[in-house]
Structure formats: structure tokens, C-alpha cells
CSV table of C-alpha atoms (C1' of nucleotides) in Angstrom, one decimal:
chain,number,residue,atom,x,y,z
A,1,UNK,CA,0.0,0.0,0.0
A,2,UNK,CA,1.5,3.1,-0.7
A,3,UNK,CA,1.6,6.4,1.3
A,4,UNK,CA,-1.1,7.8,-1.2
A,5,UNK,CA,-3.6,4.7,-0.4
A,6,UNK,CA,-2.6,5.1,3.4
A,7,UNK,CA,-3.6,8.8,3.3
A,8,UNK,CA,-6.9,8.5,1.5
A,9,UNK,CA,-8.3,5.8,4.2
A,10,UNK,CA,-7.9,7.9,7.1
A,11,UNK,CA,-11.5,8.4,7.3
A,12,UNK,CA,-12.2,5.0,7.1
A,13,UNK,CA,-9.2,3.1,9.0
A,14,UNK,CA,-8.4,4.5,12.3
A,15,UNK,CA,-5.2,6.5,12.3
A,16,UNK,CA,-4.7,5.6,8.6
A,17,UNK,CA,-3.1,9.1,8.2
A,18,UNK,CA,-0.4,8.3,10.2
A,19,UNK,CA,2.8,7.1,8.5
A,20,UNK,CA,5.2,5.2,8.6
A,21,UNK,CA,4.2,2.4,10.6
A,22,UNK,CA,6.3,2.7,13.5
A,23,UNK,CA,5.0,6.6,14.0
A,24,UNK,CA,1.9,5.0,13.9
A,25,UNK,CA,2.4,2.1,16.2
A,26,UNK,CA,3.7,4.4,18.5
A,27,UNK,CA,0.6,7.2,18.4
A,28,UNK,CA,-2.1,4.2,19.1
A,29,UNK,CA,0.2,2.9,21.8
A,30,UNK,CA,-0.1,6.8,23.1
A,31,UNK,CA,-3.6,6.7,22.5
A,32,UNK,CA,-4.2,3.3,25.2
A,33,UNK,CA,-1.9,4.6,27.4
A,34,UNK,CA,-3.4,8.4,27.7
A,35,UNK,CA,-6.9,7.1,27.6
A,36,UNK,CA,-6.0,4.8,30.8
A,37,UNK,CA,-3.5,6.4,33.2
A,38,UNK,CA,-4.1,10.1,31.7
A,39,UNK,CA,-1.3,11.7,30.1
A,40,UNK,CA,1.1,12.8,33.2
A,41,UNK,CA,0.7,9.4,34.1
A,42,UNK,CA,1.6,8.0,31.3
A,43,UNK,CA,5.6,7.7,31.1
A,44,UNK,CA,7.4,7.7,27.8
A,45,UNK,CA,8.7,4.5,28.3
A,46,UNK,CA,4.8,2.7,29.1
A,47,UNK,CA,4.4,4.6,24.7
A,48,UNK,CA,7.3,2.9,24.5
A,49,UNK,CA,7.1,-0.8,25.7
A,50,UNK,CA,3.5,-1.1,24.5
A,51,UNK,CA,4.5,-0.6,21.0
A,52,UNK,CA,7.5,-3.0,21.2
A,53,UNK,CA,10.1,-0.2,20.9
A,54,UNK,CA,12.8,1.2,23.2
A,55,UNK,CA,12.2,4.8,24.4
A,56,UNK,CA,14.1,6.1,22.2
A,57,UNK,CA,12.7,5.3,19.5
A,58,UNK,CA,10.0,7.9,20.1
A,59,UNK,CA,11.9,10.7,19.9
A,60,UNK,CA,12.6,9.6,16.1
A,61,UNK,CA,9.4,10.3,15.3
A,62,UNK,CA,7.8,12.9,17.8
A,63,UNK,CA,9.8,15.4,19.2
A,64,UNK,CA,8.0,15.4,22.6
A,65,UNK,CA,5.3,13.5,24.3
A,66,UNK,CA,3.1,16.8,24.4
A,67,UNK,CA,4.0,16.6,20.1
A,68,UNK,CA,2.2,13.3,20.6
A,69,UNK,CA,-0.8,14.4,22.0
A,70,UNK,CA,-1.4,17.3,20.0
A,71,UNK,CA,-1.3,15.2,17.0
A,72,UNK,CA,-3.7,12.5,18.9
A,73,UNK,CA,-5.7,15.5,19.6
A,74,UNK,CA,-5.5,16.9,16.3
A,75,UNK,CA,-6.6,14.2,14.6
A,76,UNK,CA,-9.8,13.2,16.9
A,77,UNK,CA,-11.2,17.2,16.6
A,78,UNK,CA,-10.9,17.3,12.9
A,79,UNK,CA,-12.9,14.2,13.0
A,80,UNK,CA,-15.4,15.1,15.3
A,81,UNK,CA,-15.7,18.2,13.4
A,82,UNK,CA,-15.7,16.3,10.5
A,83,UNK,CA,-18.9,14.1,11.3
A,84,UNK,CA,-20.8,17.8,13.0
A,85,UNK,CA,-20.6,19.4,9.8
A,86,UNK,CA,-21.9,16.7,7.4
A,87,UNK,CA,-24.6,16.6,9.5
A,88,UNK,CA,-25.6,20.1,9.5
A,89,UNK,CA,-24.9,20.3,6.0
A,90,UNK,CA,-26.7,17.5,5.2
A,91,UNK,CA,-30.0,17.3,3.5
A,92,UNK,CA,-33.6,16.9,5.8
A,93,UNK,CA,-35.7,18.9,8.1
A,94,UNK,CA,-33.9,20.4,11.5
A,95,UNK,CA,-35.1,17.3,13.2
A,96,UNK,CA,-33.4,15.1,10.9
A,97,UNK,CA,-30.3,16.9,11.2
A,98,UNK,CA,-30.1,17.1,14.7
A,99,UNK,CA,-31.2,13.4,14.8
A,100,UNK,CA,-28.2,12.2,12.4
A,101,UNK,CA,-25.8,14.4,14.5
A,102,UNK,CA,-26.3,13.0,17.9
A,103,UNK,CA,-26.4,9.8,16.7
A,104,UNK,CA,-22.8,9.5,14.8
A,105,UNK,CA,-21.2,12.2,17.2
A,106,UNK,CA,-22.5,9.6,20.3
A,107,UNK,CA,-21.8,6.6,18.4
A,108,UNK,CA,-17.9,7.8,17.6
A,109,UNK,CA,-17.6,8.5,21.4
A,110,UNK,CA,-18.9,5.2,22.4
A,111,UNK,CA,-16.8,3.3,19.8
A,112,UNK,CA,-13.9,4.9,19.9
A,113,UNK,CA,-14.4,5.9,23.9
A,114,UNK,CA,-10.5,5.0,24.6
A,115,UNK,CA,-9.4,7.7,21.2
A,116,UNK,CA,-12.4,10.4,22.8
A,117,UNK,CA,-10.8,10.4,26.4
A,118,UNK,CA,-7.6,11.9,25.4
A,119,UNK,CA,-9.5,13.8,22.3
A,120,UNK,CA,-12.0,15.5,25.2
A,121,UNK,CA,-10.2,15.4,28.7
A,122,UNK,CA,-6.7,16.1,28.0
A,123,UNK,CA,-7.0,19.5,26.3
A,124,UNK,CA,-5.0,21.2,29.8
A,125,UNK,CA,-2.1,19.1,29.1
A,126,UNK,CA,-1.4,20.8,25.7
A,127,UNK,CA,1.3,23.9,24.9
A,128,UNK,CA,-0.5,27.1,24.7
A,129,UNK,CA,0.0,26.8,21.1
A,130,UNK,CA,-1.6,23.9,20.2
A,131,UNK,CA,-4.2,24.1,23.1
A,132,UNK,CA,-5.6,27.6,20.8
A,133,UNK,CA,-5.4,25.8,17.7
A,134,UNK,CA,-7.6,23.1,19.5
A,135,UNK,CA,-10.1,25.7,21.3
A,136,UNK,CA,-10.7,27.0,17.6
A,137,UNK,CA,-11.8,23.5,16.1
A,138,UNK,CA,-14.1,23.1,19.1
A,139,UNK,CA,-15.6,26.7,18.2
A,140,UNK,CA,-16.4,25.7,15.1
A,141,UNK,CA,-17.9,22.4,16.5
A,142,UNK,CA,-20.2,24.2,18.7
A,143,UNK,CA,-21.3,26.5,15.5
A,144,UNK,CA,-22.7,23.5,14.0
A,145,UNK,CA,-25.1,22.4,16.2
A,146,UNK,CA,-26.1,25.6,16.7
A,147,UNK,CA,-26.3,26.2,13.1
A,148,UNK,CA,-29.1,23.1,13.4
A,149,UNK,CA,-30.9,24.6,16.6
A,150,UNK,CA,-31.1,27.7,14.6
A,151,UNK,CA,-32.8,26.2,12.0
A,152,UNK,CA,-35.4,23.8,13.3
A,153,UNK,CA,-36.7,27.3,15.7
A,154,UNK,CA,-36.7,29.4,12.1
A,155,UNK,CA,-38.5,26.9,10.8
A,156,UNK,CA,-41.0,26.1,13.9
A,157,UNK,CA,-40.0,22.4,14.2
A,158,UNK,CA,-38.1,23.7,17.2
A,159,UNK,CA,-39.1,25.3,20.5
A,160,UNK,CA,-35.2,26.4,22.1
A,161,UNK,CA,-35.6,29.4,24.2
A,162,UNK,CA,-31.9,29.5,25.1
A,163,UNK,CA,-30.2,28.3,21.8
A,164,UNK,CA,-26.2,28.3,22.7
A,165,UNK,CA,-27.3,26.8,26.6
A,166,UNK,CA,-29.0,24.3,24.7
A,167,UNK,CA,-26.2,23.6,22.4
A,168,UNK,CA,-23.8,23.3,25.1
A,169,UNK,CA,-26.2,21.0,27.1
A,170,UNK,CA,-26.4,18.8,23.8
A,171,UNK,CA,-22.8,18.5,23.4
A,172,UNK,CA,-21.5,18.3,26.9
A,173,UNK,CA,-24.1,15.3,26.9
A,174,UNK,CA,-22.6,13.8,24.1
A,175,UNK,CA,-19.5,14.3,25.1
A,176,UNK,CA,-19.2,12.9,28.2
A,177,UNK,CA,-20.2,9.5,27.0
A,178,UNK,CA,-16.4,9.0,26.2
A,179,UNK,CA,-16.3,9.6,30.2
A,180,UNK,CA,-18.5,6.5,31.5
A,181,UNK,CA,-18.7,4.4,28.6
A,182,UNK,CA,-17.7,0.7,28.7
A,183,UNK,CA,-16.9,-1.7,26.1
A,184,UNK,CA,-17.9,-4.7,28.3
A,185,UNK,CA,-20.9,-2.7,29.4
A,186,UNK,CA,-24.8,-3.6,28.1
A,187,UNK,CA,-25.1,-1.2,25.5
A,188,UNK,CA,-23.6,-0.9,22.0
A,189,UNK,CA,-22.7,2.3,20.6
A,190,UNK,CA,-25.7,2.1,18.4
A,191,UNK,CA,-28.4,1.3,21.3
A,192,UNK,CA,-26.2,4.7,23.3
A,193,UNK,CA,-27.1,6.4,19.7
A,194,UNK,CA,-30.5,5.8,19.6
A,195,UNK,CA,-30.9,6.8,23.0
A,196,UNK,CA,-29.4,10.1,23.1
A,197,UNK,CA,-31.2,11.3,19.7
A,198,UNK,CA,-34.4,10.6,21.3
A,199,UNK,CA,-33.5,12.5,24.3
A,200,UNK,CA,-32.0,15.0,22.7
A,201,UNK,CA,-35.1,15.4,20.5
A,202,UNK,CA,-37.5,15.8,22.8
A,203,UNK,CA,-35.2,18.8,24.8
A,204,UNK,CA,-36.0,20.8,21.6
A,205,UNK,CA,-39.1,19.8,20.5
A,206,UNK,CA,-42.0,22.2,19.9
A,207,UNK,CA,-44.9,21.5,21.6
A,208,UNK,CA,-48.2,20.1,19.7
R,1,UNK,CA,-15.1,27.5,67.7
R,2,UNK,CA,-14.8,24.0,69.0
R,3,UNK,CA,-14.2,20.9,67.3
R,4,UNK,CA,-18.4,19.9,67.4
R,5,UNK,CA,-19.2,23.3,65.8
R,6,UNK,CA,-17.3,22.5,63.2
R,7,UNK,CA,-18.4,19.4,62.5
R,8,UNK,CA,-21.8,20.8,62.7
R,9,UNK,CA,-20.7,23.6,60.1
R,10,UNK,CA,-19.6,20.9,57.3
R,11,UNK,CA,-22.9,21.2,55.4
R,12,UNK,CA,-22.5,24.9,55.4
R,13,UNK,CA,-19.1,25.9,55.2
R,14,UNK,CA,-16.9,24.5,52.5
R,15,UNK,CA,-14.0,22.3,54.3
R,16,UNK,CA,-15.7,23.2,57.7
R,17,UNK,CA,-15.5,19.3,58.4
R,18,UNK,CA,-12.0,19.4,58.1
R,19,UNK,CA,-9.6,20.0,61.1
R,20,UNK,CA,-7.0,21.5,62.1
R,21,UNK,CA,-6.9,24.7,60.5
R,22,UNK,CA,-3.4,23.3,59.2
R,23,UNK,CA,-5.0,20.4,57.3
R,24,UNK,CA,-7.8,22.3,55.7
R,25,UNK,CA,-5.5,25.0,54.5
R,26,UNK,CA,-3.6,22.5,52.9
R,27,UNK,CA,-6.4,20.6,51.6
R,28,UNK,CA,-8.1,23.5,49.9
R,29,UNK,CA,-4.1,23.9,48.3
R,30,UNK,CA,-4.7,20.8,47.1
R,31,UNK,CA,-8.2,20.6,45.6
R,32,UNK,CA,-7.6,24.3,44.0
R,33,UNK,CA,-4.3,22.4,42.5
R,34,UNK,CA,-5.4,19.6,41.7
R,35,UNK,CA,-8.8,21.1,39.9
R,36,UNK,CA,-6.2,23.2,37.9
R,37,UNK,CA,-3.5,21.3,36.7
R,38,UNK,CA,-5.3,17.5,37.6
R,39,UNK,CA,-3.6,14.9,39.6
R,40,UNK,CA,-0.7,13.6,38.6
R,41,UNK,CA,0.1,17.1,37.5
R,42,UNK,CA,-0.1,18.8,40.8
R,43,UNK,CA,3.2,18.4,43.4
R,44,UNK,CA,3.3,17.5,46.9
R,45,UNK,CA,5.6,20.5,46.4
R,46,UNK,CA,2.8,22.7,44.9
R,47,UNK,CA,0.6,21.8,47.3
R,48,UNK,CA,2.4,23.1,50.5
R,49,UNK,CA,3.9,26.2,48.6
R,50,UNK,CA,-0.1,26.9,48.0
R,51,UNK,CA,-0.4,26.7,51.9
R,52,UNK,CA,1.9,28.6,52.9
R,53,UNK,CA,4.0,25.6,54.4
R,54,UNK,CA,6.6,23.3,53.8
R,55,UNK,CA,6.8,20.3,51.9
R,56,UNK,CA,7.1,18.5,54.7
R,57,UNK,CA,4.2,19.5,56.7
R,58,UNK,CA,1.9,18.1,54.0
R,59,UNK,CA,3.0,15.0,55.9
R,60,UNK,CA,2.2,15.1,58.8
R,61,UNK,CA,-1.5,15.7,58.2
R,62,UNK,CA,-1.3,12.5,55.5
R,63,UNK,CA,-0.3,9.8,54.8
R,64,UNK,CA,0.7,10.1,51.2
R,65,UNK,CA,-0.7,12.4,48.3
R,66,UNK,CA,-3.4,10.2,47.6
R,67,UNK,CA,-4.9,9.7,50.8
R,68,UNK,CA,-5.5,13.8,50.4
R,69,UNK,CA,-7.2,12.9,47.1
R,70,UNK,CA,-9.3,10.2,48.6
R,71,UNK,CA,-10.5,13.0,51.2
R,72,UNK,CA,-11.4,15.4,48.5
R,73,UNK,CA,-13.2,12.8,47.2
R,74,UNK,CA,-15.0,10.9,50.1
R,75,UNK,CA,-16.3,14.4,51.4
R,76,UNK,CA,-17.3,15.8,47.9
R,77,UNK,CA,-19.2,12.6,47.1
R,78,UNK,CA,-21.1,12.5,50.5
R,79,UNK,CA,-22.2,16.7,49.4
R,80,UNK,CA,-23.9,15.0,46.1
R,81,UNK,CA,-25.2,12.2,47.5
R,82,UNK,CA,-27.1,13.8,50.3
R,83,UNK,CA,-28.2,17.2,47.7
R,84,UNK,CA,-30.0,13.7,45.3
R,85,UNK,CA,-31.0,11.5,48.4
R,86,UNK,CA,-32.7,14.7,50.2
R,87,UNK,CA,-34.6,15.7,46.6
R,88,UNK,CA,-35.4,12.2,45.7
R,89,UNK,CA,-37.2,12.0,49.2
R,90,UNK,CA,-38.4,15.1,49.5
R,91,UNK,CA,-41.7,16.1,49.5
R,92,UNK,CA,-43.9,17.3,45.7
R,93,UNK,CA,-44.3,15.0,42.8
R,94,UNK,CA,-41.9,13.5,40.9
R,95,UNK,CA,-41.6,16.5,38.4
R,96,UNK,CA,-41.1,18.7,41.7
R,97,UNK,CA,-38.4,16.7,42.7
R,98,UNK,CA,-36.4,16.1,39.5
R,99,UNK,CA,-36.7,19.7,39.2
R,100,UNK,CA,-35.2,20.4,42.5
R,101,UNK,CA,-32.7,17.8,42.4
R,102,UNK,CA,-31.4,18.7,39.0
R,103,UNK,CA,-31.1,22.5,39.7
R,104,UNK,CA,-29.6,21.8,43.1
R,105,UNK,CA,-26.7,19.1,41.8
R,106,UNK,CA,-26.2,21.4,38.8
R,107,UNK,CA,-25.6,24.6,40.8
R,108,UNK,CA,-23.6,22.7,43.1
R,109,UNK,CA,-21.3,21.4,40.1
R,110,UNK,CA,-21.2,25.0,39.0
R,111,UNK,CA,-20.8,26.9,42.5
R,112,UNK,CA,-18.1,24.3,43.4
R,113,UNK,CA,-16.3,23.8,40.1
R,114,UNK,CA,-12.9,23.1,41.2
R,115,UNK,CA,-14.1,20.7,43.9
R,116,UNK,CA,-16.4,19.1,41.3
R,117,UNK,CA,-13.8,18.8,38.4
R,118,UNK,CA,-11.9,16.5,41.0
R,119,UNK,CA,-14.4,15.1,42.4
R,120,UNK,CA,-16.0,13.5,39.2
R,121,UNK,CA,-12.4,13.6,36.8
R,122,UNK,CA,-10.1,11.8,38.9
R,123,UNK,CA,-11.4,9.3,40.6
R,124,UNK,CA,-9.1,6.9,38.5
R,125,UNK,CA,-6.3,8.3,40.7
R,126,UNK,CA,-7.5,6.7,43.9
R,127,UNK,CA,-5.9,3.2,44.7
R,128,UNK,CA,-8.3,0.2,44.2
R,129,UNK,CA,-9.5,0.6,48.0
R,130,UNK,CA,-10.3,3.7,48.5
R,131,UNK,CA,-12.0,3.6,44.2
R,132,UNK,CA,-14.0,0.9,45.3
R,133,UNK,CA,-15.3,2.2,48.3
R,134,UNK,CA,-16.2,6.2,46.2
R,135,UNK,CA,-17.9,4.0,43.1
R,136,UNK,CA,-20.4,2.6,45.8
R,137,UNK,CA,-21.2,6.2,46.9
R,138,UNK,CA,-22.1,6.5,42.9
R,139,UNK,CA,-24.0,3.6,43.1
R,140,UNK,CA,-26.7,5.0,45.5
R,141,UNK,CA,-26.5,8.5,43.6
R,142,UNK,CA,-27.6,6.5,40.5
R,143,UNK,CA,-30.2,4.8,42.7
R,144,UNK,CA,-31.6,8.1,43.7
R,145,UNK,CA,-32.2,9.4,40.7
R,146,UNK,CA,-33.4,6.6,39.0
R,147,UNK,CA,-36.2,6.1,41.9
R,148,UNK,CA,-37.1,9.8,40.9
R,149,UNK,CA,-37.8,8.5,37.4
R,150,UNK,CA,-39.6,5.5,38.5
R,151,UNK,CA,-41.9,7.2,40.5
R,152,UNK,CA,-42.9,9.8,37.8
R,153,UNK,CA,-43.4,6.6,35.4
R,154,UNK,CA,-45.8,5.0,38.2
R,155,UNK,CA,-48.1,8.4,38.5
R,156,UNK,CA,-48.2,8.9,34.6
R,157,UNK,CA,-46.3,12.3,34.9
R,158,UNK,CA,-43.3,10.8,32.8
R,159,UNK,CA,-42.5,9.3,29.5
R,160,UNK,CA,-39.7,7.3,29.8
R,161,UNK,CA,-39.0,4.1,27.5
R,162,UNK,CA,-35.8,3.9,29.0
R,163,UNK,CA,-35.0,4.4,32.7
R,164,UNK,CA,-31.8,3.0,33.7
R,165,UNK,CA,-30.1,5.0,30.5
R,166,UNK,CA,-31.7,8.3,30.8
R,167,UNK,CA,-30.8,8.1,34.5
R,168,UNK,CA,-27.1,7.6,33.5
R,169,UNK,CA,-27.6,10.8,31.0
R,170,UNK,CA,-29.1,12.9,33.2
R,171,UNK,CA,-26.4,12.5,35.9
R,172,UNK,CA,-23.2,12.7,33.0
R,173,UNK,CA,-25.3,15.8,31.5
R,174,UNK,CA,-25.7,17.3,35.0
R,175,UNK,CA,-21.9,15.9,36.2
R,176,UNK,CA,-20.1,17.2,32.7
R,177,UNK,CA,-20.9,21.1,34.2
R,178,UNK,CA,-17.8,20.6,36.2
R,179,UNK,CA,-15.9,20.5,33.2
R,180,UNK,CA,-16.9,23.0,31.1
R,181,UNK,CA,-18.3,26.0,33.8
R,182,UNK,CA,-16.0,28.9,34.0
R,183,UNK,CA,-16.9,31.2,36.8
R,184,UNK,CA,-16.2,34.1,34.2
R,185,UNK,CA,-18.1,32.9,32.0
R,186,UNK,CA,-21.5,34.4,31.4
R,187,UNK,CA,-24.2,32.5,33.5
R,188,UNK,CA,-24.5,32.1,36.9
R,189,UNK,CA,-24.9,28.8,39.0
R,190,UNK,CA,-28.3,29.5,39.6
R,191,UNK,CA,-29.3,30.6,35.5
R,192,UNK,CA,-26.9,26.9,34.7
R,193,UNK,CA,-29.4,24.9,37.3
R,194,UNK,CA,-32.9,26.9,35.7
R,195,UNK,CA,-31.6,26.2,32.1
R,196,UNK,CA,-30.8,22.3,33.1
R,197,UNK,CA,-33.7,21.4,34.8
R,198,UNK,CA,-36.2,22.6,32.2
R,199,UNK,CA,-34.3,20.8,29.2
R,200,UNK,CA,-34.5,17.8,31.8
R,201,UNK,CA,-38.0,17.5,32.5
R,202,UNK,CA,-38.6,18.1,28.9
R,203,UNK,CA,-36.5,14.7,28.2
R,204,UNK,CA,-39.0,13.2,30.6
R,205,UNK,CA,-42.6,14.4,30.2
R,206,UNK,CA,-45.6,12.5,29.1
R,207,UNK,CA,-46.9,14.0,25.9
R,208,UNK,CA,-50.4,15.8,26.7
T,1,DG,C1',29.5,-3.1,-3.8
T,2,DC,C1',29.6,0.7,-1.2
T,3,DA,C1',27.9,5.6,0.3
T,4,DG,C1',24.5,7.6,2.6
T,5,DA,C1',19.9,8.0,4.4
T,6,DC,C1',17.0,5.9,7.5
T,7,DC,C1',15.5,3.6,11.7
T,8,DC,C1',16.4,1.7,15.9
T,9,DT,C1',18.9,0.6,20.5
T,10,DA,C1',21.8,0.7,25.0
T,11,DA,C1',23.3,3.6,28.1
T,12,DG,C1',22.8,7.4,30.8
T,13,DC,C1',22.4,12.6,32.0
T,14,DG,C1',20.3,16.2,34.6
T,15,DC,C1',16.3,17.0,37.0
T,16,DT,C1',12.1,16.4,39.6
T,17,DT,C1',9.3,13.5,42.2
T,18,DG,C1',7.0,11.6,46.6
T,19,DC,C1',8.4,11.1,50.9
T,20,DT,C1',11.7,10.8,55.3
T,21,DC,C1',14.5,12.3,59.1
T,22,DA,C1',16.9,14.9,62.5
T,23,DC,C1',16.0,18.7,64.7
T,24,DC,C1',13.6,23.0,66.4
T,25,DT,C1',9.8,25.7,68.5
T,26,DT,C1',5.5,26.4,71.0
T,27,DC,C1',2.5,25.6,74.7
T,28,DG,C1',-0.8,23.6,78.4
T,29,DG,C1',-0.5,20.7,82.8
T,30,DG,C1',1.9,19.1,87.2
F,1,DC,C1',9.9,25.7,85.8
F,2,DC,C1',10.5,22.0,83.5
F,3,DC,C1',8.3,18.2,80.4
F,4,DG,C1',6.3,15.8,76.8
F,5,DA,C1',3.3,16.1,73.1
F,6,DA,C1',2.0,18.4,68.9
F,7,DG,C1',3.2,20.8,64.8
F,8,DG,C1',6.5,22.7,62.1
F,9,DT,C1',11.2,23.1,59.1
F,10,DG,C1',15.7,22.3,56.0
F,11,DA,C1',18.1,19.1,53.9
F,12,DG,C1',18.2,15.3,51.3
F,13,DC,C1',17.4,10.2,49.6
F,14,DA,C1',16.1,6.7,46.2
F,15,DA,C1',13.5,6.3,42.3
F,16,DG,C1',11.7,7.6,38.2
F,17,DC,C1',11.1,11.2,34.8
F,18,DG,C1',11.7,13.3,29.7
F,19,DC,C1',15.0,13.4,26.6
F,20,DT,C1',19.9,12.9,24.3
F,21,DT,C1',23.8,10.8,22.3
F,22,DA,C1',27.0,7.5,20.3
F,23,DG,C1',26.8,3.8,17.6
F,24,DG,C1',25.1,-0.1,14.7
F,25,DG,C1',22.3,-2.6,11.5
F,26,DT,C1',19.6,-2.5,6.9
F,27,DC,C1',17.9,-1.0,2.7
F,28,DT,C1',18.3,1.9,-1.8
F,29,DG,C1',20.3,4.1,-5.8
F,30,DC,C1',24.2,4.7,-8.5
DNA sequence: GCAGACCCTAAGCGCTTGCTCACCTTCGGG
DNA sequence: CCCGAAGGTGAGCAAGCGCTTAGGGTCTGC
């Protein structure tokens, strides 16, 4: 497979986009380790050992362990973003929209709960820098689903007296299902879906 | 003051529970540190500098670093369990009571942030014991809320296909606050508490 | 067939960490 | 007026941290 090919499945393979394979190997050894100890418990050489590499072999392909994070975190908020926007851009009524939404941005945190720790709870342990470049994708998150609230009250399937409380309320709900989430739990990401846009639903629903 | 007044303050009084004036000093260091930078981040160092004290001193109130988290968090989760229990048993109908518990858990996640953030965000820090003995606390806030639910199913107030899983969202939606409030932001505990409980009882409610 | 780019390792450096210890001060009771 | 308990400090230890460096394989293009 070449780089090309590698590039192009990112959206589809998890961490596709990141080459060569070691860099990889290392990032989703980073990922596990974040998304269980946090990231200042996490040593260097734990990245290390789980991806079958001495410590210093990370330093070949990141130049830090905060570099390391920010990518992690990079590439998780573009995704989020990602699936936000095609919703809201998407065709159907508001209630359609907002229906599709909660549903892929819930299932992505349920199924990918270990990724959307470190994506959504380790934002303090980034450089200035990057922590602003992050706060700006998350801005633009937020603008979707309020771009969706908007339009369901314009169009009167919605009844949202406090439309960017409500949006935070929908996502911080969202959200924090990479929090409690458990793969060995009862539900599948799908069932968690479902749930949540219902719920969600019925928070903005206009009375008949 | 004597030692019973302050026991008798604890509900009032943040920390009032807490004595000698030496230990609560440090332990507000520690929960303002620790709600700031997170657990692992935060030095025994940072800690006693916070205080006023050496690092040494830290010692001689605990044990280790994370016997100070463990109080944090055994007093913090006694606070929420006892604001749920009191509005699950309290006196109205179920909508009553979910309104009341939800504005009063909210504002306290608001009012309290920094307790709150650790509190809820690093209970993986706690050593198996002392984890164990904090997730049973959860346990019986879970319970509260869910008999809350149950009852407004029973008297045909609420419509709610699924009560074990809204419970768990209603807590993480009510929970998640800690995370995102910002005491400069622009609302209030109190407007955070009026905004969450309506869009709650509006996940709930029977259609008329 | 070998020069050079690339990837990786063993060893370890300088520093910080959680925690300890010998010692000092303050203070109420006999 | 001295005593022991209680509560504090400065200095520092062993361990573990993020990261660097010197060196060695392996593969590619000429």
C-alpha cells in the first residue's frame, strides 16, 4: 500500500493518516496509554514498551510527548468536526439533522471511547499553542449544532428558548459518553445512539 | 469554635469538616491544584507552597498524596449524595423533585467547580480501596435518581421508555458542568441549574 | 558493492518527584 | 519551671522522569 492509499483511508481506517508504521504504532500505543492512566501518568517508556520499541525510539518520530498528544488531539477534533458538519450540511428537516448528528457524534464516542478520552479530557495538558489551535476547532464544532438549533426554531419544528445553553447541554451530553462508557458494558454504541437522539429530541421539541 | 461546631458547620461551610486549620489550609491547596492542573500534575511540592507551608508539613497531616485525594473525594461525594437522596425524598411529585434535584446538583457542580472537576475527573487516581469504596457512593446517587424516574413513570407524569439509561444521562449531562463551567463565564450557578432542569423535564414528560 | 539515508537501541544525563528524618519551636499541665 | 506532646522546618534520599547521544544494523540508488 502506498503512502497515497494510506492517506486516502484515514476516514475509514483508524489513524490511517499516520505514516510510517512505526509513527503509527507508537501514536495508538499513546492513545491506550493516555486514555487509561491520563497523560502525566503516562511515562514515555509505558508509549514505549507497548508498542514494542525502546524509548528512544520515540523521539525519532515525535519530538515530545506533548507533540504526541497534539497530533492524537489533532486528529480526533478534525474528526469530530468532521462528522458535525456533514450533519448540519446535510440534506432533511432540522429534526433530521439534529437526529443524524447525535447519533454518529454519540456513536464515535462510544466506539472509539479509549481515542475520545484523550480527544476531550486532556486538552489542559497541551502547549499554549496547540491548546488555541484546539479551542478554535471546538468553536467551530459548537457553530454546527447551533447552526441546526437555529434552523429547526426558524422553521418552527423547534421550541429552544436558550439556543447556545441548549447547544452546550447537547454536546456536553454527548460528550461525556467517552467519560463513562464501557466496552464490556450492556449497550452498544448504536443502542447509546439511539438513546441520546431521542433525548436530545424531545429537549427541543415544539410543543403540539 | 470548638471541634463539634465545626463538625456541625460541614454542610454549610466549605471544608468546615475538616480539622486542624493546618490540614484544611492544605487541603483546599490541594483541591484548588489539583482542579487546575489534575492529579498527577499537581506536586506534593505545589501543594504546601499553595499553603503557605513546607513540603514536609503536608506529611504530617497525610499519609501520602493520595490519601488527600481520597478525602477530596469521600467528602465531595457525600455533598452530592445527600443534595440527590434529600430531593429524591423530599416532599412534591416527581416533576417537583427532579426539578429540584437537578437545579440543586447542577448549581452545586457550578458553584463548586474546582471541587467538582476533581471530584467527578479523577477518581481513576485513587488506589483500588479507596476507588472501590467512592464507586459505591455512585452507586446510590444512581439509585436516587433513578427512583425519581420511577416514580414519575408509576403516576403517569413521565415518558420514559428507557430508565436506567436516561438516568445515567441525566447524571453525565448534569456531572459534565464541572468541566466546562468557567466562573467568568456568562451564567450564573443558579441561571446553569434553571436552564438544566427545564431541558430535563422536557426529556422526561408525558406527551399531553 | 559501497555511500549515505533511515530507523532503531543501550546507556545514561540532569532533574524532579513523593516522601523521610533529625531537629527546632510552641504551649498547656503538674 | 521543666516536660512531653504536637506541629513545624531544611536538607536530602532513592527512584523515576523526559529526553539525548553514540553507535550499529539494513535497505536503496548509482
Amino acid at each position: 500500500m502506498s503512502a497515497a492509499d494510506e492517506m486516502a483511508d484515514g476516514a475509514d481506517k483508524p489513524w490511517g493518516e499516520v505514516s510510517p508504521e512505526a509513527a503509527r504504532k507508537l501514536l495508538v500505543a499513546a492513545v491506550e496509554a493516555f486514555a487509561e492512566r491520563g497523560y502525566h501518568a503516562t511515562t514515555t517508556r509505558d508509549i514505549a514498551g507497548r508498542a514494542g520499541m525502546s524509548p528512544a525510539a520515540l523521539y525519532i518520530h515525535y519530538k515530545t510527548k506533548e507533540e504526541l498528544l497534539h497530533r492524537i488531539s489533532r486528529i480526533g477534533h478534525d474528526k469530530a468536526l468532521e462528522i458535525l458538519q456533514a450533519a448540519a450540511e446535510g440534506p432533511g428537516s432540522a429534526a433530521e439533522r439534529l437526529d443524524g448528528a447525535v447519533r454518529r457524534f454519540v456513536r464515535w464516542h462510544a466506539e472509539r471511547h479509549t481515542t475520545a478520552r484523550v480527544v476531550q479530557y486532556e486538552l489542559d495538558a497541551l502547549s499554549d499553542e496547540h491548546r488555541t489551535e484546539i479551542v478554535e476547532l471546538r468553536r467551530r464544532t459548537d457553530a454546527a449544532v447551533r447552526r441546526i438549533l437555529n434552523d429547526g426554531v426558524k422553521a418552527g419544528e423547534f421550541d429552544v428558548p436558550d439556543v447556545p445553553g441548549t447547544t452546550l447541554a447537547v454536546l456536553s451530553l454527548c460528550i461525556d459518553v467517552a467519560r463513562w462508557f464501557n466496552a464490556q458494558g450492556r449497550r452498544t454504541p448504536d443502542e447509546v445512539g439511539e438513546l441520546y437522539a431521542g433525548l436530545v429530541l424531545r429537549m427541543v421539541a415544539a410543543q403540539k
